[in-house]
Short mmCIF file of C-alpha atoms and ligand atoms in Angstrom, two decimals:
data_model
loop_
_atom_site.label_atom_id
_atom_site.label_comp_id
_atom_site.label_asym_id
_atom_site.label_seq_id
_atom_site.Cartn_x
_atom_site.Cartn_y
_atom_site.Cartn_z
CA UNK F 1 47.42 235.49 73.59
CA UNK F 2 43.80 235.51 72.55
CA UNK F 3 42.76 238.44 71.35
CA UNK F 4 39.89 240.16 73.32
CA UNK F 5 36.75 242.00 72.29
CA UNK F 6 35.08 244.24 74.50
CA UNK F 7 31.35 243.98 73.63
CA UNK F 8 28.41 246.28 75.56
CA UNK F 9 25.00 244.39 75.54
CA UNK F 10 22.00 246.18 75.66
CA UNK F 11 19.13 243.82 76.17
CA UNK F 12 16.47 246.31 76.55
CA UNK F 13 12.82 245.52 76.74
CA UNK F 14 10.28 243.10 76.18
CA UNK F 15 11.65 240.17 74.38
CA UNK F 16 14.76 241.51 73.87
CA UNK F 17 16.67 239.86 76.39
CA UNK F 18 15.64 236.20 75.30
CA UNK F 19 16.89 237.22 71.77
CA UNK F 20 19.60 238.66 72.53
CA UNK F 21 20.89 235.81 75.14
CA UNK F 22 20.86 233.44 71.97
CA UNK F 23 22.94 235.86 69.96
CA UNK F 24 25.50 235.75 72.64
CA UNK F 25 25.29 232.17 72.94
CA UNK F 26 26.15 231.87 69.28
CA UNK F 27 28.62 234.40 69.21
CA UNK F 28 30.43 233.13 71.99
CA UNK F 29 30.63 229.56 70.05
CA UNK F 30 32.08 231.06 67.38
CA UNK F 31 35.18 232.90 69.54
CA UNK F 32 35.49 229.51 71.23
CA UNK F 33 35.98 227.92 67.70
CA UNK F 34 37.99 230.36 66.13
CA UNK F 35 40.29 231.51 69.38
CA UNK F 36 39.29 234.74 70.26
CA UNK F 37 37.56 236.33 73.59
CA UNK F 38 34.65 238.19 74.09
CA UNK F 39 34.42 240.40 77.18
CA UNK F 40 30.53 241.26 77.63
CA UNK F 41 29.19 243.87 79.97
CA UNK F 42 25.50 244.51 80.47
CA UNK F 43 23.69 247.66 80.24
CA UNK F 44 20.44 248.26 81.90
CA UNK F 45 18.92 250.76 79.34
CA UNK F 46 15.10 251.02 78.38
CA UNK F 47 11.65 250.98 79.54
CA UNK F 48 12.04 249.50 82.88
CA UNK F 49 14.94 251.68 83.74
CA UNK F 50 13.36 255.02 82.20
CA UNK F 51 9.89 254.07 84.35
CA UNK F 52 12.06 253.11 87.42
CA UNK F 53 14.82 256.07 87.51
CA UNK F 54 13.17 258.55 84.73
CA UNK F 55 16.68 257.78 83.15
CA UNK F 56 17.18 257.13 79.46
CA UNK F 57 20.81 256.99 78.17
CA UNK F 58 22.79 258.52 80.70
CA UNK F 59 25.92 260.45 79.30
CA UNK F 60 28.25 258.67 81.54
CA UNK F 61 26.88 255.20 79.71
CA UNK F 62 27.64 256.84 76.14
CA UNK F 63 31.18 257.99 77.47
CA UNK F 64 31.71 254.04 78.57
CA UNK F 65 30.26 252.82 75.09
CA UNK F 66 33.00 255.00 73.33
CA UNK F 67 35.63 252.47 74.61
CA UNK F 68 33.83 248.95 73.43
CA UNK F 69 34.55 247.51 70.26
CA UNK F 70 31.06 247.13 69.58
CA UNK F 71 27.43 247.27 71.02
CA UNK F 72 24.84 244.17 70.75
CA UNK F 73 21.42 245.24 71.39
CA UNK F 74 17.95 243.23 71.58
CA UNK F 75 15.32 245.81 71.26
CA UNK F 76 13.88 248.71 72.92
CA UNK F 77 10.44 249.79 73.18
CA UNK F 78 7.91 249.52 76.21
CA UNK F 79 4.16 249.51 76.09
CA UNK F 80 4.04 251.81 78.96
CA UNK F 81 6.17 254.61 77.70
CA UNK F 82 5.35 257.19 75.09
CA UNK F 83 6.47 256.31 71.41
CA UNK F 84 9.34 258.34 70.39
CA UNK F 85 10.81 258.80 73.92
CA UNK F 86 12.91 255.55 74.22
CA UNK F 87 13.60 255.44 70.43
CA UNK F 88 14.66 259.08 70.04
CA UNK F 89 16.26 258.81 73.75
CA UNK F 90 18.24 255.75 73.22
CA UNK F 91 18.36 254.45 69.60
CA UNK F 92 19.04 257.53 67.74
CA UNK F 93 20.60 259.45 70.29
CA UNK F 94 23.26 256.62 70.18
CA UNK F 95 23.63 256.85 66.71
CA UNK F 96 24.00 260.51 66.90
CA UNK F 97 26.53 260.77 69.73
CA UNK F 98 29.08 257.94 68.51
CA UNK F 99 28.26 259.10 64.72
CA UNK F 100 27.52 255.89 63.48
CA UNK F 101 26.85 257.43 60.12
CA UNK F 102 25.82 254.03 57.95
CA UNK F 103 22.70 251.68 58.62
CA UNK F 104 23.86 248.48 56.81
CA UNK F 105 20.90 246.36 56.24
CA UNK F 106 21.89 242.85 54.10
CA UNK F 107 18.65 241.78 52.29
CA UNK F 108 19.28 237.80 51.96
CA UNK F 109 16.51 235.46 51.23
CA UNK F 110 17.70 232.12 52.78
CA UNK F 111 16.73 228.95 51.33
CA UNK F 112 13.63 227.50 53.08
CA UNK F 113 12.57 231.04 54.23
CA UNK F 114 9.15 231.92 52.91
CA UNK F 115 8.75 235.44 50.78
CA UNK F 116 5.49 237.31 50.09
CA UNK F 117 6.84 237.62 46.43
CA UNK F 118 5.45 235.35 44.01
CA UNK F 119 8.03 233.06 41.97
CA UNK F 120 10.62 234.74 43.68
CA UNK F 121 13.54 232.60 45.36
CA UNK F 122 17.05 232.93 47.26
CA UNK F 123 18.73 233.77 44.04
CA UNK F 124 16.66 237.00 43.19
CA UNK F 125 16.68 238.09 46.79
CA UNK F 126 20.19 238.88 47.66
CA UNK F 127 21.30 242.91 48.07
CA UNK F 128 22.39 245.25 50.57
CA UNK F 129 21.01 248.79 51.67
CA UNK F 130 23.58 251.33 52.79
CA UNK F 131 21.63 253.99 54.43
CA UNK F 132 22.59 257.25 55.68
CA UNK F 133 22.35 257.12 59.23
CA UNK F 134 23.23 260.99 60.71
CA UNK F 135 21.40 263.16 58.58
CA UNK F 136 18.35 263.93 56.33
CA UNK F 137 14.89 264.44 58.07
CA UNK F 138 16.40 262.47 61.42
CA UNK F 139 18.41 265.61 62.89
CA UNK F 140 15.40 267.26 64.89
CA UNK F 141 16.00 270.45 62.60
CA UNK F 142 12.68 272.45 62.30
CA UNK F 143 10.04 273.59 64.68
CA UNK F 144 6.72 275.07 65.57
CA UNK F 145 5.41 278.44 64.84
CA UNK F 146 1.59 279.40 66.76
CA UNK F 147 1.65 275.96 68.00
CA UNK F 148 -1.77 274.57 68.73
CA UNK F 149 -3.69 277.49 66.60
CA UNK F 150 -5.48 277.60 63.52
CA UNK F 151 -2.27 278.99 62.10
CA UNK F 152 0.01 276.54 63.12
CA UNK F 153 3.06 276.20 60.89
CA UNK F 154 5.09 272.85 61.46
CA UNK F 155 8.48 272.57 59.78
CA UNK F 156 10.64 269.56 59.81
CA UNK F 157 14.00 270.34 57.81
CA UNK F 158 16.15 267.63 55.90
CA UNK F 159 19.58 268.31 56.60
CA UNK F 160 22.31 267.05 54.23
CA UNK F 161 25.96 267.74 54.19
CA UNK F 162 28.37 267.18 51.05
CA UNK F 163 30.56 265.60 53.90
CA UNK F 164 27.79 263.15 54.96
CA UNK F 165 26.69 262.28 51.64
CA UNK F 166 30.05 261.67 50.34
CA UNK F 167 31.19 259.61 53.38
CA UNK F 168 28.28 257.16 52.97
CA UNK F 169 28.45 257.02 49.14
CA UNK F 170 32.11 256.09 49.43
CA UNK F 171 31.17 253.10 52.03
CA UNK F 172 28.75 251.89 49.89
CA UNK F 173 31.22 251.84 47.06
CA UNK F 174 33.57 249.91 49.15
CA UNK F 175 30.64 247.68 50.34
CA UNK F 176 29.74 246.80 46.40
CA UNK F 177 33.58 246.20 45.59
CA UNK F 178 33.72 243.74 48.58
CA UNK F 179 30.84 241.87 47.91
CA UNK F 180 31.78 241.54 44.08
CA UNK F 181 28.50 240.05 43.12
CA UNK F 182 27.14 241.94 40.56
CA UNK F 183 29.26 245.24 41.20
CA UNK F 184 26.38 247.69 40.53
CA UNK F 185 25.66 250.39 43.06
CA UNK F 186 21.96 252.10 42.87
CA UNK F 187 21.57 255.48 44.45
CA UNK F 188 17.84 255.82 45.53
CA UNK F 189 16.53 259.35 45.53
CA UNK F 190 14.10 261.67 44.53
CA UNK F 191 16.02 263.84 42.40
CA UNK F 192 12.71 264.83 40.03
CA UNK F 193 11.34 266.50 43.46
CA UNK F 194 14.07 267.06 46.22
CA UNK F 195 16.06 269.32 43.83
CA UNK F 196 18.75 270.72 46.33
CA UNK F 197 19.41 267.66 48.43
CA UNK F 198 19.36 265.13 45.87
CA UNK F 199 21.26 267.16 43.81
CA UNK F 200 23.88 267.18 46.04
CA UNK F 201 23.48 263.65 46.50
CA UNK F 202 23.46 263.26 42.89
CA UNK F 203 26.68 265.16 41.78
CA UNK F 204 28.62 263.32 44.87
CA UNK F 205 27.67 259.96 43.69
CA UNK F 206 28.98 260.54 40.34
CA UNK F 207 32.17 261.96 41.28
CA UNK F 208 33.14 259.50 43.89
CA UNK F 209 31.93 257.03 40.98
CA UNK F 210 35.21 257.96 39.28
CA UNK F 211 37.44 256.30 41.80
CA UNK F 212 35.44 253.20 41.39
CA UNK F 213 35.49 252.25 37.43
CA UNK F 214 34.98 248.82 38.71
CA UNK F 215 31.65 249.60 39.74
CA UNK F 216 28.70 250.13 37.69
CA UNK F 217 26.57 253.25 38.41
CA UNK F 218 22.42 253.18 38.68
CA UNK F 219 19.84 255.53 39.74
CA UNK F 220 16.25 255.14 40.81
CA UNK F 221 13.64 257.19 42.22
CA UNK F 222 12.38 256.14 45.94
CA UNK F 223 9.17 255.60 44.47
CA UNK F 224 10.37 253.18 41.66
CA UNK F 225 12.80 251.65 43.99
CA UNK F 226 9.66 250.27 45.81
CA UNK F 227 8.10 248.90 42.91
CA UNK F 228 11.29 247.32 41.52
CA UNK F 229 12.06 245.70 44.95
CA UNK F 230 8.96 243.39 44.80
CA UNK F 231 8.85 243.17 40.99
CA UNK F 232 12.43 242.69 40.32
CA UNK F 233 14.57 242.40 43.22
CA UNK F 234 17.42 240.80 41.42
CA UNK F 235 17.95 243.82 39.66
CA UNK F 236 19.84 245.11 43.01
CA UNK F 237 23.01 244.44 44.35
CA UNK F 238 23.71 247.38 46.59
CA UNK F 239 21.46 250.28 47.12
CA UNK F 240 22.73 253.67 48.85
CA UNK F 241 20.29 256.36 49.78
CA UNK F 242 19.50 259.09 52.52
CA UNK F 243 18.06 258.54 56.06
CA UNK F 244 14.46 258.55 55.52
CA UNK F 245 14.29 256.80 52.11
CA UNK F 246 16.36 254.47 53.60
CA UNK F 247 14.40 253.74 56.71
CA UNK F 248 11.11 252.99 54.36
CA UNK F 249 13.08 250.70 51.99
CA UNK F 250 14.56 248.77 54.25
CA UNK F 251 10.97 247.69 56.30
CA UNK F 252 10.08 246.64 52.45
CA UNK F 253 13.28 244.84 52.08
CA UNK F 254 12.90 243.26 55.81
CA UNK F 255 9.40 241.77 54.57
CA UNK F 256 10.79 240.47 51.05
CA UNK F 257 13.64 238.64 52.98
CA UNK F 258 11.05 236.66 55.36
CA UNK F 259 10.34 239.41 58.04
CA UNK F 260 10.96 240.36 61.21
CA UNK F 261 12.43 237.18 62.61
CA UNK F 262 15.37 237.32 60.14
CA UNK F 263 16.40 240.93 59.37
CA UNK F 264 19.10 242.53 61.14
CA UNK F 265 21.11 245.82 60.96
CA UNK F 266 24.31 247.26 61.80
CA UNK F 267 24.53 251.34 62.92
CA UNK F 268 28.21 251.58 61.97
CA UNK F 269 30.53 253.99 62.87
CA UNK F 270 33.79 252.87 60.56
CA UNK F 271 36.13 254.52 62.48
CA UNK F 272 34.27 254.11 66.06
CA UNK F 273 32.10 251.97 67.91
CA UNK F 274 29.21 250.45 66.02
CA UNK F 275 25.99 249.30 67.17
CA UNK F 276 24.13 245.27 66.10
CA UNK F 277 20.42 245.20 66.34
CA UNK F 278 17.24 242.69 64.90
CA UNK F 279 15.09 244.95 62.82
CA UNK F 280 12.31 243.77 64.77
CA UNK F 281 10.99 245.52 67.98
CA UNK F 282 10.43 244.37 71.81
CA UNK F 283 7.07 242.00 70.98
CA UNK F 284 6.04 242.63 74.64
CA UNK F 285 2.99 240.06 74.26
CA UNK F 286 5.45 237.28 73.64
CA UNK F 287 7.72 238.66 76.70
CA UNK F 288 8.84 235.31 79.05
CA UNK F 289 7.27 232.73 77.08
CA UNK F 290 10.44 231.61 75.26
CA UNK F 291 8.68 231.48 71.68
CA UNK F 292 10.19 234.49 69.73
CA UNK F 293 12.77 234.06 66.69
CA UNK F 294 16.28 234.75 67.77
CA UNK F 295 17.60 234.32 64.16
CA UNK F 296 17.50 238.17 63.36
CA UNK F 297 19.89 238.68 66.67
CA UNK F 298 21.75 235.91 66.00
CA UNK F 299 22.57 237.39 62.04
CA UNK F 300 23.01 240.67 63.48
CA UNK F 301 25.81 239.22 65.72
CA UNK F 302 27.18 237.77 62.57
CA UNK F 303 27.26 241.22 61.03
CA UNK F 304 29.26 242.27 64.35
CA UNK F 305 31.82 239.38 64.14
CA UNK F 306 32.31 240.68 60.33
CA UNK F 307 32.85 244.46 60.92
CA UNK F 308 35.15 243.61 64.39
CA UNK F 309 37.39 241.73 61.95
CA UNK F 310 36.49 237.96 62.46
CA UNK F 311 35.30 237.39 59.36
CA UNK F 312 35.92 233.41 59.34
CA UNK F 313 33.48 233.27 62.54
CA UNK F 314 30.98 235.71 61.00
CA UNK F 315 30.67 233.00 58.09
CA UNK F 316 30.45 229.79 60.24
CA UNK F 317 27.95 231.75 62.09
CA UNK F 318 25.87 232.44 58.89
CA UNK F 319 26.50 228.80 57.51
CA UNK F 320 25.43 227.33 61.08
CA UNK F 321 22.02 229.64 60.62
CA UNK F 322 21.10 228.58 57.20
CA UNK F 323 21.63 225.24 58.40
CA UNK F 324 18.87 225.84 61.09
CA UNK F 325 16.59 227.75 58.92
CA UNK F 326 16.91 225.19 56.13
CA UNK F 327 16.48 221.81 57.59
CA UNK F 328 15.24 222.77 61.12
CA UNK F 329 12.53 225.30 61.57
CA UNK F 330 9.22 225.10 60.23
CA UNK F 331 8.50 228.63 60.00
CA UNK F 332 10.16 232.11 60.94
CA UNK F 333 7.34 233.50 62.64
CA UNK F 334 7.28 233.66 66.94
CA UNK F 335 5.17 230.30 68.18
CA UNK F 336 5.63 228.44 64.65
CA UNK F 337 9.16 227.74 64.55
CA UNK F 338 8.62 224.06 66.04
CA UNK F 339 11.58 224.98 68.64
CA UNK F 340 11.68 227.48 71.33
CA UNK F 341 13.61 230.62 71.30
CA UNK F 342 16.79 229.04 73.48
CA UNK F 343 16.65 225.74 71.31
CA UNK F 344 17.10 227.80 68.12
CA UNK F 345 20.27 229.13 69.72
CA UNK F 346 21.14 225.86 71.18
CA UNK F 347 21.28 224.77 67.28
CA UNK F 348 22.85 227.13 65.71
CA UNK F 349 25.58 227.05 68.22
CA UNK F 350 25.98 223.49 68.15
CA UNK F 351 26.60 223.85 63.90
CA UNK F 352 28.94 226.27 64.27
C1 LIG Y 1 15.13 251.97 62.08
C2 LIG Y 1 13.90 252.36 63.06
C3 LIG Y 1 14.03 253.67 63.69
C4 LIG Y 1 14.35 254.59 62.69
C5 LIG Y 1 13.08 254.06 64.77
C6 LIG Y 1 12.91 253.05 65.45
C7 LIG Y 1 13.54 255.35 65.44
O1 LIG Y 1 12.58 252.55 62.51
O2 LIG Y 1 16.12 251.57 62.83
O3 LIG Y 1 14.77 251.70 61.23
O4 LIG Y 1 13.48 255.03 62.39
O5 LIG Y 1 15.61 254.87 62.25
MN1 LIG Y 2 12.81 251.47 60.40
#
């Protein structure tokens, strides 16, 4: 009997439903070809539901999410909702509640995609960022003293646990080994200033490294990492870093791989349920126009297939996407692809 995977779909806001529809089209085509089934259920979450009912992410939905093999998300973000409410209430809440402690961001410049880096091509831009996704500055630890007065104090604490750093670092070593490209893992930190947090990270890094004699280790401060990512991106194979630095460097990385039209990410709980999403936002101004690029969502679907264990199907999606990117699309920018959102999905599905 064909294996069935349960997938929770969260189309979300703005252009989220449009891009997710194309991602679904493509992963379903891959499932048909490779002989497995995807049982998908839609979840209405996002700005519209919040405006209508005041609900953000009900606990009952979180409990249901635990029973799925994966969550596939379009975009969250609504022009009428104050920034932070939906991000914190849906995206961060999901990460914490489901303990999605890894944010996995492959950074690959595909042939035919434009990079803003001069004289750099697909052979130079091909690395992976493993971002810690459950600790650091994102835990919400801290508070105000004397808020609103001239003596106000605002404290935002970075929480780092040995367990949290270790599980992230170990995951990164495994990614590096499996990738088998340069077999080099770079710890990105700030050991010269954050002398507690990154002292622990660094000690943990070199201790875990002893289990991976086949992997070379490297260290770069976060500021230098930004510089090298622009000047010599070919130096990177796999980068591991904390939550906040990871947030920042993965936007830089997304731009050098061609921007939000292509960049995808996974919020992973390797022992539980993971969520896959395009890096871009809900792009409200393009809503309903069928012009937004669904490629990032398709690549998120590709990651999802890989993580649930359908590696051959994932490879086929990547191959089909590369064909469409390099032989069909005029540009990765919304409205300039030479095809509509749904035509891009059709093309990728056809090439599988
Ligand atoms: C990301 C996003 C989120 C983050 C926001 C939307 C909370 O920027 O996934 O990188 O900061 O982690
Ligand atoms: Mn970010």
